[in-house]
Coordinates of C-alpha atoms and ligand atoms in Angstrom, one line a residue:
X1 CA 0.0 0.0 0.0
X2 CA 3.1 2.4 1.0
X3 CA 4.6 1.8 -3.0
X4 CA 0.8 2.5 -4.5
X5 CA 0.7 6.0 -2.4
X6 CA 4.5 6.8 -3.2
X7 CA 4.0 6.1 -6.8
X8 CA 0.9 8.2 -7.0
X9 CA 2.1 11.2 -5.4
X10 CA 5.4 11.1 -7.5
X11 CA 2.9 11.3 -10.4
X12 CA 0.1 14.0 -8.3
X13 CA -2.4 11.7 -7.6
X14 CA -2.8 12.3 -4.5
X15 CA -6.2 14.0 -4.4
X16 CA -4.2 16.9 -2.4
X17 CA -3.2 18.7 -5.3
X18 CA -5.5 21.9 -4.4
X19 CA -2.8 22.0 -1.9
X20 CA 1.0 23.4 -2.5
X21 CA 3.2 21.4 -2.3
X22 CA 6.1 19.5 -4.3
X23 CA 5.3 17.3 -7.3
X24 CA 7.5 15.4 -9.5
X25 CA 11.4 15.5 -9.5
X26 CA 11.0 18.5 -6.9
X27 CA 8.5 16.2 -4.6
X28 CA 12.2 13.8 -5.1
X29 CA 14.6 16.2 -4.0
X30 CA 12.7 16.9 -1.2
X31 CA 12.2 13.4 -0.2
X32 CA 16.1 12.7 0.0
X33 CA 16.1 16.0 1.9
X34 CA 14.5 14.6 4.5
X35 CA 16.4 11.7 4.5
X36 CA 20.0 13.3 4.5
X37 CA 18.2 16.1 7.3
X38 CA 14.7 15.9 8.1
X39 CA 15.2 19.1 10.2
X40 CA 16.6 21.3 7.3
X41 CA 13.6 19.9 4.9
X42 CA 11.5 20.9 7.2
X43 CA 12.9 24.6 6.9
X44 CA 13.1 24.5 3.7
X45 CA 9.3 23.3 3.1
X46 CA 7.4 26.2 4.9
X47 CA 9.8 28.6 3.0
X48 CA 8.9 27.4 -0.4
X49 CA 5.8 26.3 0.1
X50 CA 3.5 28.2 3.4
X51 CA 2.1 27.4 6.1
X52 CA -0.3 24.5 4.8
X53 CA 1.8 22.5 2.3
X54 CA 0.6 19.2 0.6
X55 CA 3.9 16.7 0.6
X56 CA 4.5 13.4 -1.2
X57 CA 6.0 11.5 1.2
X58 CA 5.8 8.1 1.2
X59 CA 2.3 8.2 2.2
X60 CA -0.6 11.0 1.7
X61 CA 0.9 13.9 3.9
X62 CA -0.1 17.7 5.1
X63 CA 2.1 19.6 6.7
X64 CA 0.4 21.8 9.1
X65 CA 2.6 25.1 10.1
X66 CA -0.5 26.8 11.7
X67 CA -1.1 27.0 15.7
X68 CA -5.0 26.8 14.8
X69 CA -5.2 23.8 13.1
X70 CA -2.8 22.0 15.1
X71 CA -5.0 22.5 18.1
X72 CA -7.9 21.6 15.6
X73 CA -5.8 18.2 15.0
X74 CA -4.7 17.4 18.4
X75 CA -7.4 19.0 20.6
X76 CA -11.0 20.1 18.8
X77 CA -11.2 16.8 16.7
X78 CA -8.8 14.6 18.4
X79 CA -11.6 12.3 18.0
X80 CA -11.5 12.0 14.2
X81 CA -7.6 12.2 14.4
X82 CA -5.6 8.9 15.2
X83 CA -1.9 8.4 15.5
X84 CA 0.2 8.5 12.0
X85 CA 1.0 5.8 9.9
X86 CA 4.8 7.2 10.4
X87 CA 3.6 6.0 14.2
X88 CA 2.8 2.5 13.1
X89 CA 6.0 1.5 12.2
X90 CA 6.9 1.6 15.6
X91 CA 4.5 -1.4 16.1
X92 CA 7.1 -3.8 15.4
X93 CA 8.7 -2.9 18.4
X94 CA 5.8 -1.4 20.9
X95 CA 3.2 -3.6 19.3
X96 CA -0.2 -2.1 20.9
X97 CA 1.0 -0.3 23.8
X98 CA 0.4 3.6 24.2
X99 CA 2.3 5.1 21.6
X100 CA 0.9 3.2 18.9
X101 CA -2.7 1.7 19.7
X102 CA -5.5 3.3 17.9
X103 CA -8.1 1.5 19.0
X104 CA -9.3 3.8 21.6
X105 CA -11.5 1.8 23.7
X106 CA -8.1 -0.2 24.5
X107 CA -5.7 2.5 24.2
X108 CA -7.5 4.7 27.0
X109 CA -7.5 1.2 29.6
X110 CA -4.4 1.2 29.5
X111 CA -4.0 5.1 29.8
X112 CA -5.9 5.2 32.6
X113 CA -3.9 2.9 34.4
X114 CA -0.2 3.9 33.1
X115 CA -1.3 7.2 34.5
X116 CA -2.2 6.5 37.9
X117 CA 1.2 4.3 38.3
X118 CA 3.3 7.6 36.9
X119 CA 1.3 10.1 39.2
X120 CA 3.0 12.0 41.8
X121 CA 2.7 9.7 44.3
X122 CA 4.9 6.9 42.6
X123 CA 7.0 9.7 41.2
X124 CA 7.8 11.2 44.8
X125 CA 9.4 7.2 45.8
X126 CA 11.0 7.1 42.2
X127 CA 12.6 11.0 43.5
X128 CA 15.3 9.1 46.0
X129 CA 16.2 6.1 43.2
X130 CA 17.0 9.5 40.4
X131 CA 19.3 11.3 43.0
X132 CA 20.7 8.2 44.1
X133 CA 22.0 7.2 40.7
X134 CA 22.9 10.7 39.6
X135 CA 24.9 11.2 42.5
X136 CA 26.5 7.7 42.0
X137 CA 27.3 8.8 38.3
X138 CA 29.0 12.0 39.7
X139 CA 31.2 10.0 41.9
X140 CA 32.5 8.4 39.4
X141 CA 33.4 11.7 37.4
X142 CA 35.1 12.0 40.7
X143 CA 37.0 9.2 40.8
X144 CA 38.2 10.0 36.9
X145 CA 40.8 12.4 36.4
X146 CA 39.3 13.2 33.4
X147 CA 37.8 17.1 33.2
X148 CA 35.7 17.2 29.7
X149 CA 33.4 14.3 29.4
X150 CA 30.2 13.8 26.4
X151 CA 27.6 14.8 28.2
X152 CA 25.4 12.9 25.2
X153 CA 27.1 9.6 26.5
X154 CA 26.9 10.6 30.4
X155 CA 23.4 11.7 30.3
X156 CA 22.3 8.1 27.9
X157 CA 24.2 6.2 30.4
X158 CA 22.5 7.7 33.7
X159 CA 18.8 7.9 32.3
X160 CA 19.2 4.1 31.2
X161 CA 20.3 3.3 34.7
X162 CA 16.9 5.3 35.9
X163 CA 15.2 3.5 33.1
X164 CA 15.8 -0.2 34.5
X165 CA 15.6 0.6 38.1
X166 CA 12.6 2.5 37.8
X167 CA 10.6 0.8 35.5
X168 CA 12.1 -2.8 35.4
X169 CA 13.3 -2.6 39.0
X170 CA 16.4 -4.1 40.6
X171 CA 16.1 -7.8 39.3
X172 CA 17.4 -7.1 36.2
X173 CA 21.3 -8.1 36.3
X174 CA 23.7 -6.4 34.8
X175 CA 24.1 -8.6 31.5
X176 CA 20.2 -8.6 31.0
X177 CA 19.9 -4.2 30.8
X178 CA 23.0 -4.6 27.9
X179 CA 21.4 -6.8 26.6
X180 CA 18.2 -4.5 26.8
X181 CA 20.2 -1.5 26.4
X182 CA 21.7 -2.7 22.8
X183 CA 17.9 -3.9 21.7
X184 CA 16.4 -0.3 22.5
X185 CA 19.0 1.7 20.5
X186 CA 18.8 -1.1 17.6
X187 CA 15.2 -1.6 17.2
X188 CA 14.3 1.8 17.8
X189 CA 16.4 3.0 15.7
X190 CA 15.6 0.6 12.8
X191 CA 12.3 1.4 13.2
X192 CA 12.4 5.3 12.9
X193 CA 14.6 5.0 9.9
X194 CA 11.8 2.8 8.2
X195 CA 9.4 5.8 8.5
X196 CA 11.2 7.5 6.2
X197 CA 12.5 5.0 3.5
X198 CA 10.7 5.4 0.3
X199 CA 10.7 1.6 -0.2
X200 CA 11.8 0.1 3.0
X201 CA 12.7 -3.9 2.8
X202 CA 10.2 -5.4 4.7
X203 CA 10.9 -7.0 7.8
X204 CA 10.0 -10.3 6.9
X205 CA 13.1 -10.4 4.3
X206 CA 16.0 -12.6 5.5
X207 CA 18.8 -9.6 4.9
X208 CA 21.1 -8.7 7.8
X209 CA 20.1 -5.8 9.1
X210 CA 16.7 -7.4 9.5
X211 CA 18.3 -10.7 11.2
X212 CA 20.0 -8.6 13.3
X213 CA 16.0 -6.5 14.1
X214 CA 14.9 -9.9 15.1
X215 CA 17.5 -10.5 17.5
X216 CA 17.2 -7.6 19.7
X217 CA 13.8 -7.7 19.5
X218 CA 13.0 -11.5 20.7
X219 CA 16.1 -10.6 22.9
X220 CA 13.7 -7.7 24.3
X221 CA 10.6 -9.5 24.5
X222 CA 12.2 -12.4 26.0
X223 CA 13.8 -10.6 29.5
X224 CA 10.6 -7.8 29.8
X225 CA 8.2 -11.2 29.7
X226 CA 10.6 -13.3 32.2
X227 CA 10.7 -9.7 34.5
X228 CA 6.4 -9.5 34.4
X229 CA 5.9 -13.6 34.9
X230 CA 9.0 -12.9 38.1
X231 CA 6.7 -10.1 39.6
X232 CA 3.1 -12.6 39.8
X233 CA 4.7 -14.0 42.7
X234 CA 5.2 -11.0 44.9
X235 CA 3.2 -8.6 46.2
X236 CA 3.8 -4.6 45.7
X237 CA 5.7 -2.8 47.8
X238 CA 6.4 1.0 48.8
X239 CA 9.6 0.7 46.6
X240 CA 8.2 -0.8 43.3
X241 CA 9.3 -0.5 39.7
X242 CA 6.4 0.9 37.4
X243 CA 6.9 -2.8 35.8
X244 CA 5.7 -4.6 38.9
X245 CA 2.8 -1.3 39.5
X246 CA 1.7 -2.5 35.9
X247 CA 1.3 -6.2 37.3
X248 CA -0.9 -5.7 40.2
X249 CA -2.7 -2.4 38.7
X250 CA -6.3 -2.5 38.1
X251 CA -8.5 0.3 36.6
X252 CA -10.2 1.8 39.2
X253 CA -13.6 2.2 37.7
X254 CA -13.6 -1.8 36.0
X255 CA -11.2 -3.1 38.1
X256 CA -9.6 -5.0 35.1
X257 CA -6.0 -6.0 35.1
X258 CA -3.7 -5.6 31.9
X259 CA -3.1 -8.8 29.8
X260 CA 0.3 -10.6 29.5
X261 CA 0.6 -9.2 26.0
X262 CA -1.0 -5.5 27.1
X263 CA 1.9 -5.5 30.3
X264 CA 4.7 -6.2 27.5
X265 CA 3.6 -3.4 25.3
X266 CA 3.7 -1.0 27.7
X267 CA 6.7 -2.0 29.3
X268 CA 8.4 -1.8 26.3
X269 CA 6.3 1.6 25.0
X270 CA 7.3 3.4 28.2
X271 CA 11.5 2.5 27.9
X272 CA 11.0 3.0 24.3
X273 CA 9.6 6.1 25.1
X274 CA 11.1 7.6 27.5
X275 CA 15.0 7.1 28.2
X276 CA 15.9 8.5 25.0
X277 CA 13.8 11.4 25.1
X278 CA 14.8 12.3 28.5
X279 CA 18.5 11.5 27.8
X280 CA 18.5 14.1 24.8
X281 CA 16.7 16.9 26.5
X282 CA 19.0 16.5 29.7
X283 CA 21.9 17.0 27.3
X284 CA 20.2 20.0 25.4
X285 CA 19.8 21.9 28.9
X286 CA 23.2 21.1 30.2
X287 CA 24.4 21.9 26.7
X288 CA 23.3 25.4 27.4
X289 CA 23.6 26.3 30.9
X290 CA 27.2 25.4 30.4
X291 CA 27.0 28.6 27.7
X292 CA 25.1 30.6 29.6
X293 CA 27.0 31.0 32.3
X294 CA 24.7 33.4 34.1
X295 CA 22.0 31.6 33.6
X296 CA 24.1 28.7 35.3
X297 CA 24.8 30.5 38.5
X298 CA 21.4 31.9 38.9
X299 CA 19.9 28.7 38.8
X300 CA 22.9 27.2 41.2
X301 CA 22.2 30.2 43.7
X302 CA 18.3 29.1 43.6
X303 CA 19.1 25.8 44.5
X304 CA 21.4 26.3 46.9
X305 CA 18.8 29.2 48.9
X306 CA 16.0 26.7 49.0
X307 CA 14.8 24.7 51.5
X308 CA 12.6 22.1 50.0
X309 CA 14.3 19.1 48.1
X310 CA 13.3 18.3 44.2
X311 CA 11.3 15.3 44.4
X312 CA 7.7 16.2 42.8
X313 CA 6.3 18.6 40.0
X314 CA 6.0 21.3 43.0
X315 CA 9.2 22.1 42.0
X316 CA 8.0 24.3 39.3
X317 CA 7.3 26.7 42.0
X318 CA 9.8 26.1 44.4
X319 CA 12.8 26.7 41.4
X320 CA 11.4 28.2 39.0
X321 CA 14.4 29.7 37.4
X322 CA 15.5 25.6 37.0
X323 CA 11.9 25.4 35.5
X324 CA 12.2 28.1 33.1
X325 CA 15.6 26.9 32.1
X326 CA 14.3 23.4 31.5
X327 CA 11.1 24.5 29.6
X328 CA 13.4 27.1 27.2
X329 CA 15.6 24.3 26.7
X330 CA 12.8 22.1 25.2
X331 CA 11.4 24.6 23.2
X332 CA 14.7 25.5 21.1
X333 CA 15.6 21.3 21.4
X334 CA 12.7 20.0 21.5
X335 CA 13.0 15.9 22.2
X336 CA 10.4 14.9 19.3
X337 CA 10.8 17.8 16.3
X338 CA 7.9 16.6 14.7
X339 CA 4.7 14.6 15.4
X340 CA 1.4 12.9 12.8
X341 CA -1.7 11.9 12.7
X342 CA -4.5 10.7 10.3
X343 CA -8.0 11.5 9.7
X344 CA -10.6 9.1 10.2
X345 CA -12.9 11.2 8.2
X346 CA -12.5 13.4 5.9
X347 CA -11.6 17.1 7.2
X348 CA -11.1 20.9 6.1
X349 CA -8.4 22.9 6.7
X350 CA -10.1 26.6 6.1
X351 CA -11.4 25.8 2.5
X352 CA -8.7 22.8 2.5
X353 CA -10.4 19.4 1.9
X354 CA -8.4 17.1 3.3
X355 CA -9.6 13.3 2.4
X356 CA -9.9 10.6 4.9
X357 CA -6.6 8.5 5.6
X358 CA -4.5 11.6 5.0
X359 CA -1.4 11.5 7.2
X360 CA -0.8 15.2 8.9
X361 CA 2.3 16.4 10.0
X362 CA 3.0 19.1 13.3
X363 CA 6.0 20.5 13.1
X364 CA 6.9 21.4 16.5
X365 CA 10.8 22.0 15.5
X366 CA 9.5 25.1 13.4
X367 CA 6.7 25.9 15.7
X368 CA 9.0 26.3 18.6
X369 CA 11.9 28.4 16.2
X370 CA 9.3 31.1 14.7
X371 CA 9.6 34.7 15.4
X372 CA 5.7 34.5 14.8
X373 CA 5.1 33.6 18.4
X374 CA 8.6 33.9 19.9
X375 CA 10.6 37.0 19.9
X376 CA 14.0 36.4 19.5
X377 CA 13.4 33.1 19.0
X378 CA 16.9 31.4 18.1
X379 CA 18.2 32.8 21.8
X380 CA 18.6 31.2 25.3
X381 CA 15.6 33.4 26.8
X382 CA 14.6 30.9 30.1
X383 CA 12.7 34.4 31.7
X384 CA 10.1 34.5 29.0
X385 CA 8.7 31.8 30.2
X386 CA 8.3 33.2 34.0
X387 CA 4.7 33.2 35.5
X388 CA 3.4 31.6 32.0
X389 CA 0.7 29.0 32.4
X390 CA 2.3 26.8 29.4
X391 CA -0.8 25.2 29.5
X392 CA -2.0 27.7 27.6
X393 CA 0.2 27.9 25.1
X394 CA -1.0 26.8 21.6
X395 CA 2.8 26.7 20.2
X396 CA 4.7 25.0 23.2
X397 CA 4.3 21.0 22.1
X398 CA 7.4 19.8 24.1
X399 CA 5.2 16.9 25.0
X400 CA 2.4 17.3 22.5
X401 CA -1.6 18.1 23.6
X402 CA -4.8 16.9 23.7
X403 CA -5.5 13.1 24.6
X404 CA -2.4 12.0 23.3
X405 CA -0.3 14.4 25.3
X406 CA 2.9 12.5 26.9
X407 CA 1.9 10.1 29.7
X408 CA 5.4 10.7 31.5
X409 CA 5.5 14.2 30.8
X410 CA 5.4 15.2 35.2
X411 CA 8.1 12.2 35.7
X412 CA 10.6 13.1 33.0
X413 CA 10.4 17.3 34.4
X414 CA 11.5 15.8 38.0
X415 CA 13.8 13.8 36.4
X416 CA 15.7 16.7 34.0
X417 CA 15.6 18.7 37.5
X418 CA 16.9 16.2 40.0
X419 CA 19.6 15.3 37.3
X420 CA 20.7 18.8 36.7
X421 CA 20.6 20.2 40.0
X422 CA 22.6 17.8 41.3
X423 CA 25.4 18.2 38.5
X424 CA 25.3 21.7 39.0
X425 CA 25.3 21.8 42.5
X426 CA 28.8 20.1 42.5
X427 CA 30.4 21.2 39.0
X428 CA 30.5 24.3 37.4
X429 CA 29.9 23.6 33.7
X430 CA 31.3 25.5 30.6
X431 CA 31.0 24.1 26.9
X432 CA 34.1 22.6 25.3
X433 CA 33.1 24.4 21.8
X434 CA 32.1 27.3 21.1
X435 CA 29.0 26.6 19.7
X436 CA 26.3 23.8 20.7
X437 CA 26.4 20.4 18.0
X438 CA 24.1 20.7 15.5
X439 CA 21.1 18.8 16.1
X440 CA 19.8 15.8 14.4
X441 CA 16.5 14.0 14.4
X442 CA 17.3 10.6 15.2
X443 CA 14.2 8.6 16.8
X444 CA 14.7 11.7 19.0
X445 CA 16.6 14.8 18.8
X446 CA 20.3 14.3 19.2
X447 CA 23.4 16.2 19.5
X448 CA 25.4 15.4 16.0
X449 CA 28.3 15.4 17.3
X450 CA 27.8 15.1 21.3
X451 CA 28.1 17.2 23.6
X452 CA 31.5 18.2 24.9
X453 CA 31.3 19.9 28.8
X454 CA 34.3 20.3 30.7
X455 CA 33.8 20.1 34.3
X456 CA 35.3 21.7 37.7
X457 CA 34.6 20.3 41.1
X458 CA 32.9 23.3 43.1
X459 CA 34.2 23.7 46.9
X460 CA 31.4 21.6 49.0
Ligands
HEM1 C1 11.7 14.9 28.2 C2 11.2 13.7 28.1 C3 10.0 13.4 27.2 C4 9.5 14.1 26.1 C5 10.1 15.4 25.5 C6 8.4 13.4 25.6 C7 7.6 13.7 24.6 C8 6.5 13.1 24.1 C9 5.6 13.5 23.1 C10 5.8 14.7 22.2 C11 4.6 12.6 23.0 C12 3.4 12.6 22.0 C13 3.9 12.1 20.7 C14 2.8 12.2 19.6 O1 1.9 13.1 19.8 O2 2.8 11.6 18.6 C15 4.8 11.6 24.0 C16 4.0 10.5 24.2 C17 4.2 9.5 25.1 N1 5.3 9.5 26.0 FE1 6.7 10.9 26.3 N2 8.2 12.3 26.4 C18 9.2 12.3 27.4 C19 9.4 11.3 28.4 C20 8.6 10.3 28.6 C21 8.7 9.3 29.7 C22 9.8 9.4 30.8 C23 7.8 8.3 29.5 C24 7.5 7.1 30.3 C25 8.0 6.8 31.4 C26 7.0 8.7 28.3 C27 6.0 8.0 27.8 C28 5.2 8.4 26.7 C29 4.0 7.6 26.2 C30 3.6 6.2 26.7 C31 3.5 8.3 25.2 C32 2.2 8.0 24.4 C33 1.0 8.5 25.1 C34 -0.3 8.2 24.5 O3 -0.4 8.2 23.3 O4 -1.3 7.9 25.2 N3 7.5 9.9 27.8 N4 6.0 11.9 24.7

């Protein structure tokens, strides 16, 4: 079905073509533009095109550079909207769990329940296990006489540790998270680069990059389903991994459990999901406080003046220059650059029709970079967002809005602001180049060429 559609918008059949947008060699050119830099075609799109621009990607696409119809998509008619088909080729990996389910009787059981076991009661005992490890990681920095470290690598290595504990708890040895570790990045990885393959091999095709799929992923499957049948036999405790939450969770208003197959999905949705995302943005935001100097020290004196530890989303108001800092930092680097869905039904878009099955694109990368709704955007502002309800805010989509918003959105905040209060509490950070990496969108968004901090111990 993916060759049909590609071949008939190469040749503007799309039924779009009241739209601009790209056709023939041009519709091409873009399309290995977005391979070679998804980021840059993105640019280079709304320039050429405007703000509502009909694109022959593989699939039937709109890209939507408008704050009203993007709240139209994700809030207004989220009904009629579902998640993209770019979205289903993460299924291989997350099978029916959050990210991917569209069947929204099922998708919203298990929302409900994911929800409730990352709330900010669980998220207050995960607090200790975040600091715990951080301060564990900056020991070893310690211990290494080394003074300029990759922060990309630091910050992968720490939120995996988080990862496991947290969410597969302290069974898992030390050979089975590698082993998880390697199948994340690999499957993952695969995965996203399918989405954007004009005529990806299919993964039922012995070739051995797809041998090589089917070994991380049984590998995957194999230690999350041993971990969930482990966890039947005990009852949960104060200290409990979201894993073994999931096991013993009910919905509160059926009281149903989740399946065998339902627990696996989301296990493997919410690690799929959320150490890379968090990894990146941690990065980002120590990327640059440690250019901002100011900014660094303001933030250092905050912490150091209050009173109440980081352990909950309170924190917004008890350090909200660390907020501020965090929030600016996932606006210009934001984890997931762009987003899609597809229409149930067919739509309009002002006097747009947009036909059923059509696959629209939000691109929060140029959302979050325009002048039209943020002055001086390209710069390291962290006070504009001070005493703003980002709620609000129809062109802030760090963790997307509506229905769909992010599930771990309050966990992966105290997260970022355990992590990088306790760095900066004990280093003083400055950027090794003069300029922060460029950024590339790779599953998430990822310093190109990592992200080079050098480090000096701070008198205790
Ligand atoms: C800074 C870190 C994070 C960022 C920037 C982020 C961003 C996002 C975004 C933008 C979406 C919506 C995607 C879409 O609309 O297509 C999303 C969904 C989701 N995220 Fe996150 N995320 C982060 C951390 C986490 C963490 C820590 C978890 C889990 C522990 C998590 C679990 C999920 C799940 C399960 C969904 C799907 C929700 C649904 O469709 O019901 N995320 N995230």
């Amino acid at each position: 079905m993916k060759y049909i559609n590609s071949l008939r918008n190469f040749i503007s059949l799309s039924g779009l073509n009241h739209i601009p947008g790209p056709s023939g060699f041009n519709f091409i050119k873009l399309m290995l533009h977005f391979k070679r830099d998804s980021l840059g075609a993105l640019e280079s799109t709304e320039e050429n095109y405007g703000e509502v621009v009909r694109y022959g990607w593989p699939i039937n696409t709109v890209i939507i550079y408008r704050t009203d119809l993007i709240k139209q998509v994700l809030g207004d008619k989220n009904k009629i909207y579902v998640k993209g088909e770019q979205t289903d080729e993460m299924k291989v990996v997350m099978g029916e769990g959050l990210v991917t389910n569209n069947d929204r009787k099922s998708w919203l059981r298990s929302r409900i329940i994911v929800s409730k076991e990352l709330g900010s009661k669980p998220i207050i005992g995960f607090s200790k296990t975040i600091k715990d490890l951080t301060d564990s990681t900056i020991q070893s920095w310690r211990d290494n006489s080394k003074v300029q470290l990759d922060f990309s690598i630091e910050m992968r290595n720490l939120t995996f540790a988080i990862a496991g504990k947290t969410l597969l708890g302290s069974d898992l040895s030390k050979e089975d998270a590698k082993i998880v570790d390697d199948a994340v990045l690999y499957t993952s990885k695969m995965a996203h680069d399918h989405m954007f393959e004009l005529f990806p091999t299919p993964y039922w095709v012995p070739t051995k990059k797809n041998r090589l799929f089917h070994f991380h992923n049984g590998n995957l499957s194999r230690i999350v389903e041993r971990l969930i049948e482990n966890e039947k036999q005990s009852p949960p405790h104060e200290t409990s991994s979201i894993l073994q939450r999931l096991v013993h969770a009910k919905n509160p208003e059926t009281g149903e459990s989740l399946s065998d197959k339902e627990l696996k999905d989301e296990v493997i949705t919410l690690l799929i999901a959320g150490y890379e995302t968090t990894s990146n943005t941690l990065s980002w935001v120590l990327g640059l406080l440690s250019k901002h100097k100011k900014i660094q020290n303001e933030i250092r004196r905050e912490i150091e003046d209050s009173q109440t530890p980081i352990e909950s989303i309170k924190f917004k108001t008890t350090h909200p220059k660390l907020y501020c800092a965090i929030l600016e930092g996932m606006r210009l680097y934001t984890a997931i650059p762009m987003s899609s869905r597809r229409n149930l039904v067919e739509d309009n878009f002002d006097f747009y029709k947009i036909p059923k099955n059509t696959s629209v694109v939000i691109p929060v990368w140029n959302i979050h970079r325009s002048e039209r709704f943020w002055p001086n955007a390209l710069s390291f502002k962290p006070e504009r967002f001070t005493g703003v309800d980002v709620n609000r805010l129809d062109y802030f989509l760090p963790f997307s809005k509506g229905e769909r918003r992010c599930v771990g959105e309050n966990f992966s905040l105290v997260e970022v602001a355990i992590i990088v209060s306790e760095i900066i509490k004990s280093y003083d950070l400055e950027l090794a180049t003069k300029e922060l990496p460029k950024a590339v969108s790779h599953v998430s968004l990822k310093p190109l060429d990592g992200m080079p901090i050098k480090l000096t111990e701070l008198p205790c």
